[in-house]
Amino acid sequence: MNFFKVFFIVSFFCFSFYEAQELPKETYYQFSYHKNVEYKNDTITIRIENPLFCPLRIQVFSDYLKSENLIDDTLKVMANENSFAEIKIFANNIDVEKVKFKINQAFGDDRKVIKQNDLALPFPKGKTYNIMQSNKGSFSHDDDYNKYAVDFDMKTGDTITSADDGFVVGVIKDYEFGKDDKKWAPYSNFITIYHPKSGLFTQYVHLKKDGSFVKVGDAVKRNQPIGLSGATGFTSGEHLHFNVLVPEKGKTLKSVPFSFENNLSSQSLKKNMKVTNK
């Protein structure tokens, strides 16, 4: 093999590696919704559809309307499952071209009483995995959103299963790479499931590209295969990041302690422990 051929091969792999480390140029969202804004008879009507099988807390704000003293601050409204929210604002003699809205949504009803139950392990019966990172781990379980998550050392392509009956309310599946860098945190593939009987949300994070078996709106059963593990987003290596969340008042979701079957508390799991789904 001559020098130029060796140089070309080495350059190709170096270039491919460099490309793999670049942050994705496109951002994906775990669900989509439709909104309609109408101005008629001196009234602005904002209608926001909720396509999900879980409640959505919606916040609406307009700098222009606030500056004109037409609203006091952020408007907050709840859209129930597969429903819609409607906001009406009396606004006489306004410059319609200046009316721009910032709309944010958060999963769940923060007034709902949570009834925690034991969950199934998020992988098939008979499988055993080590704990890579436990509750309050310093690598990435150091904030309110991830505090009580548990990482299992699942390899890319290993099967992930649902921890309980519920509805899929979020899926991201199109990212391909990951890196040990917090800049990559927004670029994970994951599945979010709402469990209406308990009020809990579960998330299954770092899935491989196109590694989801489910889509938003699907009903899933406990122990049902839902996807394939991977190493996308902010990660030091391939694994499953499993998190249990509840709505937090004034915010989005927060991580909470939980229990698996067979009296296995999430807080009892420590790094390097072996866990078997019997």
C-alpha positions as a printed Julia matrix, in Angstrom:
278×3 Matrix{Float64}:
   0.0     0.0    0.0
   1.64    3.28  -1.07
   2.02    6.41   1.06
  -0.8     8.35  -0.62
  -3.31    5.54  -0.14
  -2.4     5.26   3.56
  -2.65    9.04   3.94
  -6.09    9.03   2.27
  -7.44    6.28   4.56
  -6.1     7.9    7.71
  -7.43   11.31   6.61
 -10.84    9.8    5.83
 -11.21    8.27   9.3
  -9.94   11.42  11.02
 -12.39   13.51   9.03
 -15.26   11.11   9.81
 -14.41   11.2   13.52
 -14.29   15.0   13.44
 -17.65   15.15  11.7
 -19.14   12.79  14.3
 -18.13   15.18  17.07
 -19.86   18.24  15.6
 -23.06   19.32  17.33
 -26.16   18.5   15.26
 -27.29   21.34  13.05
 -30.97   20.47  13.45
 -32.98   20.4   16.67
 -35.81   17.89  17.09
 -38.76   18.08  19.49
 -40.48   15.22  21.27
 -43.99   16.22  20.18
 -45.69   18.8   18.0
 -48.86   20.79  18.51
 -51.03   23.22  16.55
 -51.91   26.79  17.52
 -54.2    29.34  15.93
 -54.24   33.09  16.64
 -57.18   35.19  15.44
 -57.89   38.91  15.9
 -61.55   39.75  15.49
 -63.98   42.24  17.09
 -61.18   43.81  19.17
 -60.37   40.4   20.68
 -57.32   38.18  20.25
 -58.23   34.49  20.48
 -55.41   31.99  20.95
 -56.34   28.34  20.55
 -53.72   25.71  21.37
 -54.38   22.05  20.6
 -53.12   19.32  22.93
 -52.68   16.1   20.9
 -51.33   14.09  23.86
 -52.84   11.6   26.3
 -51.64   13.75  29.2
 -52.44   17.26  30.44
 -50.33   20.16  29.2
 -49.61   23.31  31.2
 -49.34   26.17  28.73
 -47.78   29.61  29.21
 -48.34   32.49  26.78
 -46.55   35.85  26.82
 -46.32   38.89  24.55
 -43.84   41.75  25.13
 -46.0    44.05  23.03
 -49.26   43.32  24.85
 -47.53   43.8   28.2
 -46.04   47.13  27.08
 -49.54   48.23  26.05
 -50.91   47.16  29.48
 -53.23   44.64  27.84
 -51.82   41.78  29.91
 -50.18   41.9   33.33
 -47.72   39.05  32.79
 -47.53   35.47  31.5
 -50.92   33.91  30.86
 -51.28   30.35  32.18
 -53.83   27.78  31.12
 -54.32   24.0   31.25
 -55.16   21.85  28.23
 -56.52   18.44  29.21
 -55.75   15.19  27.39
 -56.6    15.32  23.67
 -58.23   18.68  24.13
 -57.41   22.34  23.64
 -56.9    25.55  25.58
 -58.35   28.87  24.51
 -57.3    32.34  25.67
 -59.17   35.54  24.8
 -57.6    38.99  25.22
 -59.56   42.21  24.7
 -57.24   44.42  22.65
 -58.74   47.57  21.13
 -56.82   49.62  18.56
 -53.57   47.61  18.45
 -50.84   47.21  15.86
 -51.46   43.61  14.88
 -48.05   43.33  13.18
 -46.34   43.84  16.55
 -48.22   41.07  18.34
 -45.84   38.13  18.79
 -46.39   35.34  21.3
 -43.94   33.16  23.2
 -45.66   29.87  23.99
 -44.21   27.23  26.31
 -45.67   23.89  27.38
 -44.96   21.59  30.32
 -46.18   18.02  30.78
 -48.73   17.16  33.43
 -51.1    18.74  35.91
 -49.15   19.89  38.97
 -52.37   19.7   41.04
 -52.79   15.96  40.47
 -52.08   13.71  43.45
 -49.26   11.3   42.57
 -49.9     7.67  43.53
 -46.56    5.96  43.17
 -46.48    2.24  42.46
 -43.68   -0.29  41.95
 -42.35   -0.16  38.41
 -40.99   -2.91  36.18
 -37.3    -2.8   35.34
 -36.81   -1.17  31.92
 -35.31   -4.25  30.25
 -36.52   -7.81  29.46
 -36.97  -10.65  31.92
 -33.84  -12.72  32.45
 -31.45   -9.88  31.61
 -28.8    -8.56  34.03
 -27.13   -5.15  33.87
 -24.71   -3.22  36.03
 -25.51    0.2   37.46
 -23.32    2.78  35.72
 -24.55    5.8   37.67
 -26.95    5.93  40.59
 -29.12    8.59  42.24
 -27.38   11.96  42.64
 -24.41   10.81  40.55
 -21.88   13.59  40.0
 -21.5    13.02  36.24
 -25.0    14.03  35.14
 -27.47   13.32  37.97
 -26.73   16.63  39.65
 -29.84   18.71  38.96
 -33.55   18.57  39.82
 -34.46   17.05  36.47
 -32.06   14.09  36.73
 -31.34   13.74  40.46
 -32.94   10.32  41.02
 -32.27    8.78  37.6
 -30.51    5.41  37.27
 -28.12    4.47  34.45
 -27.9     0.84  33.29
 -24.86   -0.29  31.25
 -26.93   -1.47  28.31
 -25.09   -1.83  25.01
 -26.15   -0.21  21.76
 -29.03   -2.22  20.33
 -30.14   -3.78  23.63
 -33.91   -3.85  24.13
 -35.62   -1.32  26.4
 -39.06   -2.08  27.88
 -41.79    0.08  29.39
 -41.83    0.34  33.18
 -45.65    0.43  33.32
 -48.85    0.81  31.32
 -49.19    4.25  29.79
 -49.2     6.49  26.75
 -46.27    7.71  24.68
 -46.19   11.51  24.88
 -42.71   12.19  23.51
 -40.27   10.61  21.06
 -36.97   11.84  19.62
 -35.25    9.32  17.33
 -33.18   11.15  14.71
 -29.9    12.01  16.46
 -26.93    9.79  15.67
 -24.01   10.7   17.9
 -23.07   11.59  21.48
 -20.13   12.94  23.45
 -18.86   13.44  26.99
 -19.7    17.15  26.86
 -22.71   18.94  28.4
 -23.18   20.85  25.15
 -24.59   17.58  23.82
 -27.33   17.35  26.48
 -30.12   18.59  24.15
 -29.23   16.04  21.46
 -30.3    12.71  22.96
 -32.85   10.36  21.49
 -35.46    9.4   24.07
 -39.0     8.26  24.81
 -41.35    9.86  27.34
 -44.3     7.84  28.68
 -47.16    9.13  30.85
 -48.72    6.71  33.34
 -52.19    8.08  34.12
 -52.99    5.73  37.02
 -50.02    6.96  39.05
 -49.47   10.37  37.48
 -45.8     9.51  36.85
 -43.77   10.14  33.72
 -40.9     7.83  32.76
 -38.1     8.65  30.35
 -35.72    6.32  28.5
 -32.73    8.28  27.23
 -29.71    7.91  24.86
 -31.47    5.59  22.39
 -29.71    4.77  19.15
 -30.7     6.52  15.93
 -34.13    5.29  14.77
 -34.17    3.14  17.91
 -37.77    3.81  18.94
 -40.43    1.14  18.34
 -43.24    3.52  19.36
 -44.62    6.89  18.34
 -46.44    9.71  20.12
 -50.02    8.64  20.89
 -49.3     4.92  21.23
 -50.64    3.03  24.24
 -48.01    0.76  25.79
 -48.14   -2.09  28.29
 -45.86   -2.86  31.2
 -42.78   -4.84  30.0
 -43.53   -4.05  26.35
 -40.41   -3.52  24.18
 -40.32    0.15  23.19
 -36.83    0.82  21.83
 -33.12    0.12  21.55
 -30.4     1.52  23.78
 -27.59    3.67  22.41
 -25.17    6.49  23.18
 -26.71    9.7   21.82
 -26.48   13.09  23.5
 -24.42   13.88  26.62
 -22.92   10.55  27.6
 -19.59    8.95  28.48
 -20.62    5.74  26.74
 -23.51    3.53  25.67
 -26.16    3.01  28.37
 -29.8     3.57  29.29
 -30.63    6.6   31.43
 -33.92    5.79  33.18
 -35.72    8.62  34.96
 -39.05    8.96  36.81
 -40.58   12.43  36.88
 -43.57   14.37  38.2
 -44.9    17.85  37.32
 -43.27   20.62  39.34
 -45.28   23.72  40.16
 -44.05   26.7   38.18
 -41.53   24.58  36.28
 -41.53   21.53  33.99
 -40.85   18.11  35.53
 -38.64   17.02  38.4
 -36.95   13.7   39.12
 -38.26   11.72  42.11
 -37.22    8.56  44.0
 -39.07    5.42  42.94
 -39.23    1.67  43.46
 -38.97   -1.29  41.13
 -40.65   -4.64  41.72
 -39.33   -7.02  44.38
 -38.74   -4.23  46.93
 -35.93   -2.72  44.86
 -35.69    0.96  45.75
 -33.95    3.28  43.3
 -32.09    4.85  46.22
 -30.63    1.46  47.2
 -28.96    1.01  43.81
 -25.27    1.85  43.82
 -22.63    2.1   41.09
 -21.4    -1.3   39.8
 -24.28   -3.25  41.41
 -25.74   -6.0   39.24
 -29.51   -5.91  38.71
 -31.39   -8.9   37.29
 -34.94   -8.79  35.98
 -36.16  -12.1   37.44
